[in-house]
Structures are given as structure tokens and as C-alpha cells.
């Protein structure tokens, strides 16, 4: 997704308005966090690495173009996922970095050139590189103090990981004591925990006999095995470890180069990968890559590429890092593996966030050693773009990914009479309308609060801290209550008191804890309008937008009435009024109206109204503000503040900030370069002032 080209039905970044960009960044932040949780905490991803990378790339591209809009919770500020409950946290003494990826030889030559330029090396000075297999396991940090293994942690978000010391102690490759001389007082060894292919297959075969679900691949098996709360289970799993980098080191000598350091580690008893090679220059490194690629199937473990590292530590130090990845290392990934097979059917899966994903049901085929029977077709546009039809021979690709994908159709093998696929416009799970917002590739179920596929996620959001803030009702409980039918809709939360006895009898619950939960629920029978709007979990409606809506409409009744009118008359006044709220873009309007267009959602609101009280919006104190209640529009270049600041300031003083000039506008603040809005203001007789006059007016 490079340059400004639109891809996958998305609006090109160069064409995004700030409001659209802000909305999309909000959506990406929550979507990426969701996938991070699935990947890092549940070892159960639902999208391919490629699709995930595309989300991150899009986020980065929008942030580059709109640096003012970078969120505090932006995915670009994090690596991986926050730690899950269950394990204690360990703050890494040095952050655990990730690697930049490269996919072809040119990328690697560019990497070497960048290193050369950065270090200002002469052309004849060659850059020695250490080349090592890139094992797809999970990275951990082992801390040795005076040679004794004291703590071991997962990477977590790169800053803080999970304390899996007791589990790591069960690995044969993790020595309890280092041996030999010149041991540093503190030595942190970073490396990969992984499972060999043969062990993985054996483990899955034995799980099958016990009716346990198999692991998708060795990486998931390794992660799932290490992150067991009971170390006895980890001990029974055939986990291995290779060391390949250092964290904190105090005292002692680790050598001047990476390869020296690996030798030292080996001498002290740490396992290092015997397939690591020192390469004299980038050509030798690329030869290593070709050699390993040819031997790949014969290696005992799965690898997804090669890692190159600048060998000299002094150079590594000078090169440093940029946004969580070292400048001195790069991962050279293998191209994906492909195979052809028949597409038997297309089914639709509804994700926890309501996305309808088309899934290819395939004639099982071996793709690089793994039998694949299902693959993602991504979305509606991709099916249309490739003209994928049931009965077609398709090309399936697996790229070290969890989820294989259909990447092409063999058109000359199409059976006669194969018909184009019609993407459903209703959710196959709950039957609600499935809508596609402008500029988005995904079609989503609008059943929201009532769709069983989304219920748990929606309820989790509903009770989350910035929504209803009900303590003690975590995801695990919601899942269990939902499965048993005690909790299906938001209204059910406020009826849980009728189920006291049932809950008390559940494992992990007692009279005291149930009492606490019910008290937490009772305390939330009154809620502010903005929290309530946010709690509904309407797509793209984050806290800030919920506040805007609350401020604009004042009460739940007024909002609902206006939204229902807007649904009935999409061109009418209520729809116009919603559209005119500054910072609410057309795709948000579409999502809000899709919510109200669903009868289920109306019923959910009615049901909630019987249980709770939603308080009217209370205007922040703006007494004495000269602009309270006034509708203000900003246009042209502002020189003393950003547009966002100006809006925030105006709103804090009780003004409504609109995006366009209409009869209702009270004031236009026009900077240099103002155009049509200025003309409109003249047309409607709206007062026009410049930035200085505005600042004076608000007393700044
Ligand atoms: S070096 C700066 N070396 O790849 C040090 N990583 O994509 C960063 N990995 O998080 C890591 N084999 O889990 C390094 N020989 C190797 C590796 C390797 C596998 C993994 C590791 C890392 C990820 C980054």
C-alpha cells in the first residue's frame, strides 16, 4: 500500500480529509489492538500477517500525512500487545526490539547501502554480516545474575513482558546456571523459543486423540505451550531455545562482534543456532540466503526467512535504532508458497467486530507441507477484482501465515456456466442488514448489539472503563454467561440480579463476589449521555465523537428522534443537521444511521430504557463566554493555532463548531486563503472576523 494509490476499496491517503483521517486512525487503533490481542494473548489470529501488515502500513501512511492526528494509543507507538492477565509483568531492562522486513535482494542491497551511508564508510570497506535462520517462534529474554538464571520474560509490548520464568526453567536449552569464566554480573540473553516440526506434528496427533483442538502451526504451539499458567504442562511440551542477541549486560566481556558474542554464549552453555554464518559482505549474505532457502525443507524447524546483522558492535552502537527496530539488522523473508486447487464453495464468516469475511472452501491441497482446505478471500472487492467464481481453479498462498489466502484465479480452467459470486447484503448469523461504509472494503453486520457473532465483543465494550465501567464483569465472565444464555443483551446485565443463585453456583463465584458484581451494576443504572452513546459501540463512534453527539443533541430522546427521522428521510433536515456537525464525516454518518436503521437496535434501546436512566448532557460551565451557544466556522489558514486547537477551544467555551457555513452560522473566523466559505458567509450575511479578532473576542 505504497504512495497515494487507493487499494482494497480504501480512499487514497492523499484524498482523505482530516476528519476522515481522524476517524480512520481511531478505527485502525482499535482494529489493530483487537488483532494484537488475538495474536499475542490468545495465540489465535483471525487475519493473515499480510492483512495485518496492510493495516499497520495504512495507519503509518495516514500518520505521516496527518502528524497532528497521531493518537496517544496509536499502534505505531507499540510493538505487540499489552500483557494479558495471569502472569506478572516484567519491565525489560532494555526494550525488546523487532525487525524491519525485506522481501528481495534489492531491499537487502539498499539496507547495506543505508548502513554504509549512515556510517560514512568508503566504498571499498565491506560490511561483515552475521546471517541466521529466522525461526518463527516467540522471542524471550533470559536474565542471568552472577551466572544464575533469575527471570525470563516474553516480549509483550517490547517494554513490558510476561514473567514466564517458571515455565522457561522447564526447557532443556535454558541452563539454570551458566558455566565458565568471565561471566558478566548481569547478562540478558534474548532469543527464540520454538518447536521443531516433528515435535509439533506429534503434539497435534496426540491432541487429536484427546479431542483437543490442534495448533495451527509450530509458532502457535510454542507460544501456547510457554504461556501456560501451570508449568507442568509446559514441561511436557517439547520446547527449544536459541539465543541470538543481548539485553542488559553489566561487567564481563561479551566480545567486539556479534559472532564473538555468540561464541561466548555457546561457551557459557547457552544454545545458539549452529546454522549461523559470518558473511564477508552483502553478496555472501545473499548466497547464504539462497543456500538456506534450498535446504529449508530439510531443517528440523520451520523458518520464514533469514536475519542479517551488522557484525561489529561498535557499528551497531553508532547505527542505533529507529522506531523500535535496529538500523543494524534486517529480516529477509522468504516468498510465499503457492499451490492450485478447486474452489468448492464460498462461505461467509462473521468476526467478533461484525466484519463479513468471505472464506474459500477448497479441495484440500498441500501448500509447502501444510494441507489447506480453507483460505481467506479478503472481501467483496477482492472477489470482484479477481472475478473469483465457485468451481474455479484458484491459486492459494501460505506465507508463514496462519491463514492462507486466495491470490489468483486460473481463468482458462473455468468450468462452463460458472456464475459471478453475489456477496450477501445480510448477516448470515443474525439476518441484519450488512452495510458497507463509504471508503471501506469490509461489509459489516449492523446487528451490533444483538448479533450473536458480535455479542461478546459488544458486551465487553459496553461494560468497559470508558463506557458503563462495570468492574468485575470481564471478558471471561461475559463469555461464560453468554454461552449459558444468562447474558445475551445489554439489558440482561441489569437483570443479572434475578440470576443470583445460578451465578453463585458457578465455579469461581461465591456469595461475596456475586454481591460485589451486582453492586457494581446497580451503581451504573444512571449514566451520562456521552458514556451511553460510546457504550453502544457504533462503528467509528469513539469517545470524542460520542461527546460531540451528546453535546449536539442534549438528550437520548432528542438524539434518537433525530436519528430515526434521518433514517426515514436521508435528505431531510435531521440528516443534514447530523452531517453538519464538525468532525463527523460522511462515513460516520453512514455508520450511525445504519445502527438506527436496524429494528433490533431500537428494541435494545427500548429494553435498556426500562432498566437505566440516561442523564441529559450537561454543558460545561461556560458562563460569561461570549460564544456560548453560537455556531462558529473556521476557514483559511490559522496562524497562531492549529485548526484542531481552535475547535477545541471554541467548544470548551460552549460554541458549536460546524464544518460549513449555513443560515444558522453565527460567526465565520477567516484566515488567509479563505474561499467558498467566505463567499457563503457574505451570501447569508454571517459576521466574518479574522484570527486576531477571534482571539480578542474569547479573551486570549
Ligand atoms: S534479532 C534486535 N535474530 O524475529 C534484535 N530475531 O521479526 C531483534 N527472530 O522478535 C531480534 N530469529 O522473535 C533476531 N536470528 C534471529 C531471529 C529473530 C527469529 C524473531 C524474533 C523477533 C522477530 C522480529
JSON list of N, CA and C in Angstrom, two decimals, residues 661-696:
[
{"chain": "A", "resi": 661, "resn": "UNK", "atom": "N", "xyz": [-20.69, 26.71, 6.18]},
{"chain": "A", "resi": 661, "resn": "UNK", "atom": "CA", "xyz": [-21.48, 27.90, 6.52]},
{"chain": "A", "resi": 661, "resn": "UNK", "atom": "C", "xyz": [-22.92, 27.70, 6.06]},
{"chain": "A", "resi": 662, "resn": "UNK", "atom": "N", "xyz": [-23.85, 28.01, 6.96]},
{"chain": "A", "resi": 662, "resn": "UNK", "atom": "CA", "xyz": [-25.27, 27.96, 6.57]},
{"chain": "A", "resi": 662, "resn": "UNK", "atom": "C", "xyz": [-25.97, 29.15, 7.20]},
{"chain": "A", "resi": 663, "resn": "UNK", "atom": "N", "xyz": [-27.27, 29.17, 7.03]},
{"chain": "A", "resi": 663, "resn": "UNK", "atom": "CA", "xyz": [-28.04, 30.27, 7.62]},
{"chain": "A", "resi": 663, "resn": "UNK", "atom": "C", "xyz": [-27.86, 30.31, 9.13]},
{"chain": "A", "resi": 664, "resn": "UNK", "atom": "N", "xyz": [-27.62, 29.11, 9.71]},
{"chain": "A", "resi": 664, "resn": "UNK", "atom": "CA", "xyz": [-27.55, 29.03, 11.17]},
{"chain": "A", "resi": 664, "resn": "UNK", "atom": "C", "xyz": [-26.20, 29.50, 11.73]},
{"chain": "A", "resi": 665, "resn": "UNK", "atom": "N", "xyz": [-25.22, 29.73, 10.86]},
{"chain": "A", "resi": 665, "resn": "UNK", "atom": "CA", "xyz": [-23.89, 30.11, 11.35]},
{"chain": "A", "resi": 665, "resn": "UNK", "atom": "C", "xyz": [-23.93, 31.51, 11.96]},
{"chain": "A", "resi": 666, "resn": "UNK", "atom": "N", "xyz": [-23.29, 31.66, 13.13]},
{"chain": "A", "resi": 666, "resn": "UNK", "atom": "CA", "xyz": [-23.26, 32.98, 13.76]},
{"chain": "A", "resi": 666, "resn": "UNK", "atom": "C", "xyz": [-21.99, 33.73, 13.41]},
{"chain": "A", "resi": 667, "resn": "UNK", "atom": "N", "xyz": [-20.90, 32.97, 13.21]},
{"chain": "A", "resi": 667, "resn": "UNK", "atom": "CA", "xyz": [-19.61, 33.64, 13.09]},
{"chain": "A", "resi": 667, "resn": "UNK", "atom": "C", "xyz": [-18.70, 32.83, 12.17]},
{"chain": "A", "resi": 668, "resn": "UNK", "atom": "N", "xyz": [-18.05, 33.53, 11.23]},
{"chain": "A", "resi": 668, "resn": "UNK", "atom": "CA", "xyz": [-17.03, 32.86, 10.42]},
{"chain": "A", "resi": 668, "resn": "UNK", "atom": "C", "xyz": [-15.68, 33.46, 10.78]},
{"chain": "A", "resi": 669, "resn": "UNK", "atom": "N", "xyz": [-14.74, 32.60, 11.22]},
{"chain": "A", "resi": 669, "resn": "UNK", "atom": "CA", "xyz": [-13.39, 33.07, 11.50]},
{"chain": "A", "resi": 669, "resn": "UNK", "atom": "C", "xyz": [-12.56, 32.73, 10.27]},
{"chain": "A", "resi": 670, "resn": "UNK", "atom": "N", "xyz": [-12.14, 33.76, 9.53]},
{"chain": "A", "resi": 670, "resn": "UNK", "atom": "CA", "xyz": [-11.49, 33.51, 8.24]},
{"chain": "A", "resi": 670, "resn": "UNK", "atom": "C", "xyz": [-10.04, 33.94, 8.28]},
{"chain": "A", "resi": 671, "resn": "UNK", "atom": "N", "xyz": [-9.16, 33.01, 7.94]},
{"chain": "A", "resi": 671, "resn": "UNK", "atom": "CA", "xyz": [-7.74, 33.32, 7.81]},
{"chain": "A", "resi": 671, "resn": "UNK", "atom": "C", "xyz": [-7.43, 33.52, 6.34]},
{"chain": "A", "resi": 672, "resn": "UNK", "atom": "N", "xyz": [-6.14, 33.79, 6.03]},
{"chain": "A", "resi": 672, "resn": "UNK", "atom": "CA", "xyz": [-5.75, 33.97, 4.64]},
{"chain": "A", "resi": 672, "resn": "UNK", "atom": "C", "xyz": [-6.09, 32.73, 3.81]},
{"chain": "A", "resi": 673, "resn": "UNK", "atom": "N", "xyz": [-6.50, 32.97, 2.57]},
{"chain": "A", "resi": 673, "resn": "UNK", "atom": "CA", "xyz": [-6.79, 31.85, 1.67]},
{"chain": "A", "resi": 673, "resn": "UNK", "atom": "C", "xyz": [-8.21, 31.34, 1.79]},
{"chain": "A", "resi": 674, "resn": "UNK", "atom": "N", "xyz": [-9.06, 32.05, 2.56]},
{"chain": "A", "resi": 674, "resn": "UNK", "atom": "CA", "xyz": [-10.46, 31.61, 2.68]},
{"chain": "A", "resi": 674, "resn": "UNK", "atom": "C", "xyz": [-11.13, 31.69, 1.31]},
{"chain": "A", "resi": 675, "resn": "UNK", "atom": "N", "xyz": [-12.00, 30.76, 1.00]},
{"chain": "A", "resi": 675, "resn": "UNK", "atom": "CA", "xyz": [-12.62, 30.72, -0.34]},
{"chain": "A", "resi": 675, "resn": "UNK", "atom": "C", "xyz": [-14.12, 30.71, -0.28]},
{"chain": "A", "resi": 676, "resn": "UNK", "atom": "N", "xyz": [-14.69, 29.55, -0.64]},
{"chain": "A", "resi": 676, "resn": "UNK", "atom": "CA", "xyz": [-16.16, 29.48, -0.78]},
{"chain": "A", "resi": 676, "resn": "UNK", "atom": "C", "xyz": [-16.89, 29.79, 0.52]},
{"chain": "A", "resi": 677, "resn": "UNK", "atom": "N", "xyz": [-16.28, 29.38, 1.67]},
{"chain": "A", "resi": 677, "resn": "UNK", "atom": "CA", "xyz": [-16.99, 29.62, 2.93]},
{"chain": "A", "resi": 677, "resn": "UNK", "atom": "C", "xyz": [-17.17, 31.12, 3.16]},
{"chain": "A", "resi": 678, "resn": "UNK", "atom": "N", "xyz": [-16.15, 31.89, 2.75]},
{"chain": "A", "resi": 678, "resn": "UNK", "atom": "CA", "xyz": [-16.22, 33.34, 2.90]},
{"chain": "A", "resi": 678, "resn": "UNK", "atom": "C", "xyz": [-17.34, 33.88, 2.01]},
{"chain": "A", "resi": 679, "resn": "UNK", "atom": "N", "xyz": [-17.41, 33.37, 0.79]},
{"chain": "A", "resi": 679, "resn": "UNK", "atom": "CA", "xyz": [-18.46, 33.79, -0.14]},
{"chain": "A", "resi": 679, "resn": "UNK", "atom": "C", "xyz": [-19.83, 33.44, 0.43]},
{"chain": "A", "resi": 680, "resn": "UNK", "atom": "N", "xyz": [-19.94, 32.22, 0.99]},
{"chain": "A", "resi": 680, "resn": "UNK", "atom": "CA", "xyz": [-21.22, 31.80, 1.58]},
{"chain": "A", "resi": 680, "resn": "UNK", "atom": "C", "xyz": [-21.63, 32.73, 2.72]},
{"chain": "A", "resi": 681, "resn": "UNK", "atom": "N", "xyz": [-20.62, 33.08, 3.55]},
{"chain": "A", "resi": 681, "resn": "UNK", "atom": "CA", "xyz": [-20.91, 33.93, 4.70]},
{"chain": "A", "resi": 681, "resn": "UNK", "atom": "C", "xyz": [-21.48, 35.27, 4.22]},
{"chain": "A", "resi": 682, "resn": "UNK", "atom": "N", "xyz": [-20.89, 35.82, 3.18]},
{"chain": "A", "resi": 682, "resn": "UNK", "atom": "CA", "xyz": [-21.39, 37.09, 2.64]},
{"chain": "A", "resi": 682, "resn": "UNK", "atom": "C", "xyz": [-22.83, 36.90, 2.15]},
{"chain": "A", "resi": 683, "resn": "UNK", "atom": "N", "xyz": [-23.03, 35.77, 1.49]},
{"chain": "A", "resi": 683, "resn": "UNK", "atom": "CA", "xyz": [-24.37, 35.49, 0.94]},
{"chain": "A", "resi": 683, "resn": "UNK", "atom": "C", "xyz": [-25.42, 35.44, 2.06]},
{"chain": "A", "resi": 684, "resn": "UNK", "atom": "N", "xyz": [-25.08, 34.76, 3.18]},
{"chain": "A", "resi": 684, "resn": "UNK", "atom": "CA", "xyz": [-26.06, 34.62, 4.26]},
{"chain": "A", "resi": 684, "resn": "UNK", "atom": "C", "xyz": [-26.00, 35.74, 5.28]},
{"chain": "A", "resi": 685, "resn": "UNK", "atom": "N", "xyz": [-25.11, 36.70, 5.06]},
{"chain": "A", "resi": 685, "resn": "UNK", "atom": "CA", "xyz": [-24.99, 37.82, 6.00]},
{"chain": "A", "resi": 685, "resn": "UNK", "atom": "C", "xyz": [-24.39, 37.41, 7.34]},
{"chain": "A", "resi": 686, "resn": "UNK", "atom": "N", "xyz": [-23.50, 36.44, 7.33]},
{"chain": "A", "resi": 686, "resn": "UNK", "atom": "CA", "xyz": [-22.87, 35.98, 8.57]},
{"chain": "A", "resi": 686, "resn": "UNK", "atom": "C", "xyz": [-21.68, 36.89, 8.91]},
{"chain": "A", "resi": 687, "resn": "UNK", "atom": "N", "xyz": [-21.53, 37.19, 10.22]},
{"chain": "A", "resi": 687, "resn": "UNK", "atom": "CA", "xyz": [-20.42, 38.03, 10.64]},
{"chain": "A", "resi": 687, "resn": "UNK", "atom": "C", "xyz": [-19.09, 37.34, 10.36]},
{"chain": "A", "resi": 688, "resn": "UNK", "atom": "N", "xyz": [-18.15, 38.07, 9.78]},
{"chain": "A", "resi": 688, "resn": "UNK", "atom": "CA", "xyz": [-16.84, 37.49, 9.48]},
{"chain": "A", "resi": 688, "resn": "UNK", "atom": "C", "xyz": [-15.77, 38.24, 10.27]},
{"chain": "A", "resi": 689, "resn": "UNK", "atom": "N", "xyz": [-14.92, 37.49, 10.98]},
{"chain": "A", "resi": 689, "resn": "UNK", "atom": "CA", "xyz": [-13.81, 38.15, 11.68]},
{"chain": "A", "resi": 689, "resn": "UNK", "atom": "C", "xyz": [-12.51, 37.39, 11.38]},
{"chain": "A", "resi": 690, "resn": "UNK", "atom": "N", "xyz": [-11.36, 38.03, 11.65]},
{"chain": "A", "resi": 690, "resn": "UNK", "atom": "CA", "xyz": [-10.11, 37.32, 11.41]},
{"chain": "A", "resi": 690, "resn": "UNK", "atom": "C", "xyz": [-9.62, 36.68, 12.71]},
{"chain": "A", "resi": 691, "resn": "UNK", "atom": "N", "xyz": [-8.48, 36.00, 12.62]},
{"chain": "A", "resi": 691, "resn": "UNK", "atom": "CA", "xyz": [-8.00, 35.22, 13.76]},
{"chain": "A", "resi": 691, "resn": "UNK", "atom": "C", "xyz": [-7.73, 36.11, 14.98]},
{"chain": "A", "resi": 692, "resn": "UNK", "atom": "N", "xyz": [-7.12, 37.28, 14.74]},
{"chain": "A", "resi": 692, "resn": "UNK", "atom": "CA", "xyz": [-6.81, 38.17, 15.86]},
{"chain": "A", "resi": 692, "resn": "UNK", "atom": "C", "xyz": [-8.08, 38.61, 16.58]},
{"chain": "A", "resi": 693, "resn": "UNK", "atom": "N", "xyz": [-9.08, 38.96, 15.78]},
{"chain": "A", "resi": 693, "resn": "UNK", "atom": "CA", "xyz": [-10.34, 39.42, 16.37]},
{"chain": "A", "resi": 693, "resn": "UNK", "atom": "C", "xyz": [-10.98, 38.28, 17.17]},
{"chain": "A", "resi": 694, "resn": "UNK", "atom": "N", "xyz": [-10.85, 37.08, 16.65]},
{"chain": "A", "resi": 694, "resn": "UNK", "atom": "CA", "xyz": [-11.39, 35.91, 17.35]},
{"chain": "A", "resi": 694, "resn": "UNK", "atom": "C", "xyz": [-10.71, 35.75, 18.72]},
{"chain": "A", "resi": 695, "resn": "UNK", "atom": "N", "xyz": [-9.38, 35.84, 18.71]},
{"chain": "A", "resi": 695, "resn": "UNK", "atom": "CA", "xyz": [-8.65, 35.65, 19.96]},
{"chain": "A", "resi": 695, "resn": "UNK", "atom": "C", "xyz": [-9.03, 36.73, 20.97]},
{"chain": "A", "resi": 696, "resn": "UNK", "atom": "N", "xyz": [-9.23, 37.93, 20.47]},
{"chain": "A", "resi": 696, "resn": "UNK", "atom": "CA", "xyz": [-9.62, 39.03, 21.34]},
{"chain": "A", "resi": 696, "resn": "UNK", "atom": "C", "xyz": [-11.01, 38.76, 21.93]}
]
